[in-house]
N, CA, C and O of each residue as an XYZ file, in Angstrom:
448
protein
N       0.631     -1.075     -0.157
C       0.293      0.229      0.093
C       0.519      0.735      0.339
O       0.957      0.669      1.488
N       0.567      2.594     -0.734
C       1.357      3.370     -0.981
C       0.311      4.387     -0.544
O      -0.912      4.244     -0.555
N       1.152      5.631     -0.089
C       0.387      7.037     -0.308
C      -0.853      8.097     -0.972
O      -0.501      9.072     -1.637
N      -1.732      7.923     -0.824
C      -2.551      8.380     -1.838
C      -2.020      9.121     -2.943
O      -1.786      8.662     -4.061
N      -1.749     10.956     -2.338
C      -0.901     11.774     -3.587
C       0.286     11.641     -3.620
O       1.025     10.800     -3.108
N       0.512     12.687     -4.381
C       1.654     12.992     -4.365
C       1.292     15.056     -4.374
O       0.288     15.445     -4.970
N       2.242     16.112     -3.658
C       2.020     17.302     -3.259
C       3.032     18.124     -4.439
O       4.035     18.761     -4.118
N       2.701     18.014     -5.389
C       4.171     18.763     -6.395
C       3.805     21.118     -6.015
O       2.974     21.959     -5.673
N       5.342     20.869     -6.497
C       5.550     22.463     -6.232
C       6.781     22.507     -7.144
O       7.609     21.598     -7.077
N       6.975     23.829     -8.242
C       7.549     23.683     -9.404
C       8.190     25.222     -8.803
O       7.581     26.261     -9.057
N       9.194     25.230     -8.165
C      10.095     27.180     -8.233
C      10.332     27.105     -9.234
O      10.561     26.059     -9.841
N      10.338     28.322     -9.711
C      11.224     29.697    -10.592
C      11.990     30.609    -10.039
O      11.821     30.845     -8.843
N      13.074     31.375    -10.836
C      13.537     33.333    -10.227
C      12.650     33.450     -9.507
O      12.881     34.283     -8.631
N      11.577     32.936     -9.445
C      10.745     34.450     -8.898
C      10.277     33.954     -7.860
O      10.371     34.728     -6.906
N       9.575     32.509     -7.515
C       9.644     32.084     -5.991
C       8.212     30.660     -7.084
O       8.519     29.871     -7.978
N       7.064     30.859     -6.578
C       6.319     29.714     -6.989
C       5.941     29.688     -7.872
O       5.302     30.739     -7.922
N       5.765     28.949     -9.241
C       5.151     28.576    -10.105
C       4.031     27.523     -9.627
O       2.926     27.720     -9.121
N       4.416     26.846     -9.820
C       3.473     26.282     -9.520
C       2.839     25.359     -8.637
O       3.717     25.033     -7.838
N       1.683     24.710     -8.332
C       1.741     23.749     -6.859
C       0.724     23.056     -8.103
O       0.405     23.539     -9.189
N       0.332     21.633     -7.434
C      -0.427     21.091     -8.006
C      -0.523     19.784     -6.811
O       0.392     19.755     -5.988
N      -1.780     18.555     -6.703
C      -2.159     17.446     -6.232
C      -2.030     16.531     -6.786
O      -2.709     16.759     -7.787
N      -1.515     15.296     -6.933
C      -1.835     14.248     -7.745
C      -2.127     12.941     -7.688
O      -2.066     12.925     -6.459
N      -2.331     12.088     -7.893
C      -2.581     11.222     -7.458
C      -0.786     10.056     -7.076
O       0.290     10.036     -7.674
N      -1.081      9.603     -6.353
C       0.371      8.365     -6.859
C       0.213      7.113     -7.240
O       0.180      6.053     -6.616
N       0.099      7.448     -8.597
C       0.076      6.402     -9.412
C       0.605      7.056    -11.012
O       0.709      8.183    -11.497
N       0.810      5.895    -11.392
C       1.449      6.276    -13.275
C       0.821      7.469    -13.408
O       1.182      8.630    -13.216
N      -0.265      6.926    -13.802
C      -1.779      8.269    -14.644
C      -1.340      9.606    -13.645
O      -0.456     10.366    -14.041
N      -1.872      9.786    -12.610
C      -1.089     10.970    -11.851
C      -0.096     11.595    -12.030
O       0.074     12.787    -12.284
N       0.901     10.394    -11.832
C       2.422     11.932    -12.446
C       2.628     12.063    -13.126
O       3.315     13.079    -13.231
N       2.272     11.069    -14.805
C       1.462     11.637    -16.195
C       1.515     12.298    -16.353
O       2.195     12.836    -17.227
N       0.490     12.942    -15.245
C      -1.155     13.914    -16.264
C       0.032     15.260    -15.299
O       0.179     16.324    -15.900
N       0.699     15.123    -14.040
C       1.311     16.150    -13.658
C       2.326     16.946    -14.369
O       2.613     18.141    -14.443
N       2.901     15.488    -15.024
C       4.465     15.919    -15.599
C       4.032     16.702    -17.083
O       4.561     17.516    -17.840
N       2.589     15.851    -17.005
C       1.825     16.910    -19.104
C       1.910     18.827    -18.190
O       2.466     19.827    -18.645
N       1.226     18.704    -17.012
C       0.808     20.309    -16.860
C       2.427     20.783    -16.338
O       2.818     21.895    -16.695
N       3.375     19.874    -15.459
C       4.540     21.272    -15.537
C       5.121     21.116    -16.997
O       4.987     22.183    -17.595
N       5.628     20.298    -17.648
C       5.777     20.520    -19.276
C       5.449     22.153    -19.324
O       6.024     23.153    -18.896
N       4.630     21.983    -19.824
C       3.864     23.328    -20.105
C       4.804     24.552    -19.316
O       5.748     25.244    -19.697
N       4.343     24.490    -18.530
C       4.906     26.287    -17.768
C       5.942     26.591    -18.478
O       7.010     26.045    -18.758
N       5.287     27.824    -18.776
C       6.647     28.957    -19.175
C       8.126     28.449    -19.183
O       8.144     27.245    -18.927
N       8.680     28.681    -19.275
C      10.851     28.153    -19.356
C      10.927     26.538    -19.139
O      11.954     25.962    -19.494
N      10.048     25.935    -18.664
C      10.063     24.763    -18.093
C      11.014     24.116    -19.049
O      10.746     23.874    -20.225
N      12.431     23.791    -18.303
C      13.466     23.056    -19.810
C      14.012     21.786    -18.789
O      14.521     22.434    -17.875
N      14.147     20.686    -18.522
C      14.222     19.593    -18.531
C      15.669     19.227    -18.088
O      16.033     18.591    -17.099
N      16.473     19.859    -19.190
C      17.860     20.237    -18.630
C      18.746     20.722    -17.266
O      19.746     20.281    -16.700
N      17.914     21.767    -17.067
C      17.565     22.841    -15.879
C      17.252     21.769    -14.768
O      18.184     21.644    -13.972
N      16.180     20.982    -14.531
C      15.287     20.188    -13.682
C      15.862     19.862    -12.826
O      17.058     19.668    -13.040
N      15.334     19.624    -11.403
C      15.111     18.979    -10.231
C      14.324     18.518     -9.808
O      13.574     19.023     -8.972
N      14.257     17.405    -10.266
C      13.054     16.986     -8.605
C      13.837     16.556     -7.338
O      14.661     15.652     -7.202
N      13.518     17.145     -6.755
C      13.908     16.541     -4.817
C      12.449     16.221     -4.084
O      11.398     16.863     -4.093
N      12.914     14.615     -3.267
C      11.749     14.548     -3.208
C      12.910     13.783     -1.510
O      13.998     13.224     -1.374
N      11.790     14.245     -0.608
C      12.510     13.036      0.764
C      12.322     11.688      0.278
O      11.532     11.216     -0.540
N      13.490     11.052      1.170
C      13.462      9.783      0.723
C      12.423      8.765      1.430
O      12.884      8.132      2.381
N      11.540      8.613      1.198
C      10.211      7.897      1.943
C       9.474      6.810      1.933
O       8.284      6.742      2.241
N      10.600      5.417      1.364
C      11.100      4.348      0.765
C       9.725      4.502     -0.049
O       9.472      5.546     -0.650
N       8.493      2.954     -0.030
C       7.293      2.994     -0.810
C       7.163      3.525     -1.510
O       7.413      3.232     -2.679
N       6.474      5.084     -0.894
C       5.489      5.882     -0.920
C       5.755      6.207     -2.250
O       4.988      5.920     -3.169
N       7.423      7.137     -2.466
C       7.634      7.063     -4.276
C       7.847      6.393     -5.040
O       7.699      6.849     -6.174
N       8.251      5.127     -4.933
C       8.274      4.392     -5.939
C       7.662      4.133     -7.077
O       8.113      3.381     -7.940
N       6.712      4.679     -7.133
C       5.924      5.261     -9.007
C       6.822      6.162     -9.183
O       7.356      5.951    -10.272
N       7.372      7.279     -8.543
C       7.464      8.622     -9.418
C       9.045      8.072     -9.726
O       9.427      8.242    -10.884
N       9.965      7.445     -8.806
C      11.205      7.927     -9.215
C      11.489      6.679    -10.320
O      12.603      6.628    -10.843
N      10.492      5.702    -10.656
C      10.664      5.306    -11.995
C      10.425      5.981    -12.974
O      11.071      6.336    -13.960
N       9.028      6.186    -12.463
C       8.907      7.188    -13.852
C      10.159      8.434    -14.169
O      10.620      8.701    -15.279
N      10.440      8.917    -13.182
C      11.463      9.801    -13.670
C      12.854      9.427    -14.109
O      13.517     10.073    -14.921
N      13.266      8.241    -13.452
C      13.896      7.444    -13.966
C      13.545      7.166    -15.832
O      14.100      7.451    -16.893
N      12.656      6.657    -15.515
C      12.797      6.286    -17.113
C      12.741      7.502    -17.881
O      13.630      7.210    -18.680
N      12.487      8.267    -18.118
C      12.353     10.032    -18.589
C      13.591     10.390    -18.153
O      13.549     11.586    -17.865
N      14.813      9.874    -17.939
C      15.922     10.259    -18.212
C      15.936     12.204    -17.462
O      16.462     13.207    -17.946
N      15.315     12.077    -16.476
C      15.473     13.501    -15.725
C      15.995     13.689    -14.046
O      16.049     12.736    -13.268
N      16.227     14.595    -13.813
C      17.586     14.623    -12.406
C      16.779     14.112    -11.324
O      15.866     14.803    -10.871
N      16.887     13.626    -11.131
C      16.141     12.745     -9.402
C      17.088     14.017     -7.954
O      18.156     14.587     -8.177
N      16.422     14.112     -6.849
C      17.991     13.900     -5.535
C      16.503     14.022     -4.818
O      15.468     14.683     -4.728
N      17.394     12.591     -4.287
C      16.579     11.718     -2.752
C      17.377     12.679     -1.498
O      18.582     12.853     -1.312
N      16.040     13.274     -0.651
C      16.892     13.762      0.742
C      16.235     13.559      1.812
O      15.011     13.546      1.948
N      17.524     13.302      3.049
C      16.207     12.571      4.663
C      15.600     13.908      4.526
O      16.012     14.974      4.068
N      14.207     13.423      5.203
C      13.422     14.629      5.566
C      14.611     15.584      6.816
O      14.880     16.749      7.109
N      15.048     14.059      7.254
C      16.153     14.905      8.792
C      16.703     16.591      8.570
O      16.418     17.536      9.306
N      17.368     16.615      7.612
C      17.790     17.254      6.869
C      17.657     18.231      6.023
O      18.480     19.070      5.659
N      16.143     18.009      5.615
C      15.391     18.815      5.102
C      14.936     20.505      6.020
O      14.932     21.718      5.805
N      14.520     19.248      7.386
C      13.783     19.650      8.775
C      15.155     20.172      9.173
O      15.111     21.389      9.353
N      16.474     19.594      9.387
C      17.455     20.560      9.724
C      17.877     22.020      9.165
O      18.364     23.002      9.726
N      17.656     21.871      8.402
C      17.812     22.950      6.724
C      17.254     24.616      7.116
O      17.791     25.717      7.000
N      15.748     24.102      7.688
C      14.996     24.864      7.983
C      14.773     25.701      8.861
O      14.313     26.842      8.890
N      15.468     24.415     10.149
C      15.115     25.910     11.160
C      14.190     25.348     12.314
O      14.293     24.135     12.499
N      13.280     26.056     13.139
C      12.159     26.015     13.546
C      11.485     26.586     12.945
O      11.716     27.630     12.336
N       9.827     25.554     13.068
C       8.962     25.851     11.940
C       7.824     24.824     12.278
O       7.745     23.630     12.567
N       6.805     26.117     12.059
C       5.608     25.617     12.325
C       4.686     25.738     11.271
O       4.930     26.515     10.348
N       3.294     24.828     11.301
C       2.589     23.841     10.349
C       3.242     22.966     10.329
O       4.375     22.731     10.747
N       1.844     21.940      9.352
C       2.778     20.382      9.091
C       1.675     20.088      8.245
O       0.608     20.017      8.855
N       1.593     19.818      6.527
C       0.720     19.149      6.078
C       1.427     18.684      4.797
O       1.996     17.851      5.501
N       1.747     18.529      4.007
C       1.618     17.534      2.677
C       2.281     18.561      1.731
O       3.306     18.468      1.056
N       1.414     19.543      1.878
C       1.440     21.019      1.026
C       2.930     21.177      1.090
O       3.895     20.778      0.439
N       2.587     22.376      2.780
C       3.669     22.927      3.270
C       4.863     22.054      3.304
O       5.792     22.860      3.277
N       5.367     20.860      3.348
C       6.259     19.596      2.914
C       7.415     20.401      1.613
O       8.566     20.838      1.585
N       6.067     20.213      0.513
C       6.082     20.338     -0.595
C       6.909     21.510     -0.594
O       8.103     21.225     -0.505
N       6.608     22.993     -0.679
C       7.131     24.255     -0.070
C       8.393     23.909     -0.425
O       8.994     23.759     -1.489
N       8.798     23.766      1.419
C       9.724     23.532      1.736
C      10.978     22.535      0.855
O      12.140     22.912      0.703
N      10.568     21.565      0.481
C      11.125     20.926     -0.508
C      12.011     21.819     -1.640
O      13.133     22.026     -2.103
N      10.309     22.244     -1.716
C      11.062     23.032     -3.020
C      12.301     24.052     -3.453
O      12.971     24.352     -4.441
N      12.114     24.469     -1.678
C      12.788     25.619     -0.934
C      14.036     25.295     -0.846
O      14.908     25.982     -1.379
N      14.319     24.118     -0.108
C      15.441     23.506      0.355
C      16.167     23.278     -1.205
O      17.219     23.843     -1.508
N      15.512     22.464     -2.025
C      15.565     22.179     -3.582
C      16.729     23.252     -3.830
O      17.910     22.914     -3.757
N      16.107     25.332     -4.301
C      16.666     25.936     -4.338
C      17.631     26.445     -3.890
O      18.301     27.161     -4.635
N      18.043     26.238     -2.462
C      18.952     26.672     -1.904
C      18.521     27.843     -1.382
O      19.405     28.685     -1.538
N      17.549     28.295     -0.822
C      17.164     29.481     -1.261
C      17.268     30.169      0.666
O      18.306     29.858      1.249
N      16.747     30.594      1.072
C      16.168     31.050      2.993
C      14.883     30.608      3.203
O      14.036     31.359      2.718
N      14.423     29.548      3.819
C      13.594     28.583      3.854
C      12.272     29.533      4.159
O      12.511     30.457      4.937
N      11.715     29.499      3.957
C       9.546     29.837      4.488
C       9.335     29.829      5.526
O       9.089     28.688      5.918
N       9.291     30.565      6.274
C       8.222     30.734      7.233
C       6.399     30.134      7.876
O       5.522     30.644      8.574
N       6.484     29.511      7.529
C       4.566     29.510      7.487
C       3.673     29.209      8.654
O       3.974     28.022      8.787
N       2.823     29.429      9.558
C       2.443     29.982     10.344
C       0.400     28.454     10.455
O      -0.479     28.659     11.292
């Protein structure tokens, strides 16, 4: 059994460009990636798909991204949490934004 949904956040130099929640299935992943590919200025050669290492929960996504030859960055949740400092609020949507911010290398956002 896997987590039913995936939360996506796309950062561009100007900040958050895109948010989406999709089914954690091949169909949901394909649909999300089709939408991401339509974003103005999106280029696969300069994009990185960063995610927490969650074991079986991201197996479909990792396999699909690998087969599509897209850059993948798996990070430990502890590392992301420590890099963000003290944080309030926790849900999958907020976590997706924090991971995108972490991958971008910017100053973590505060949430309340």
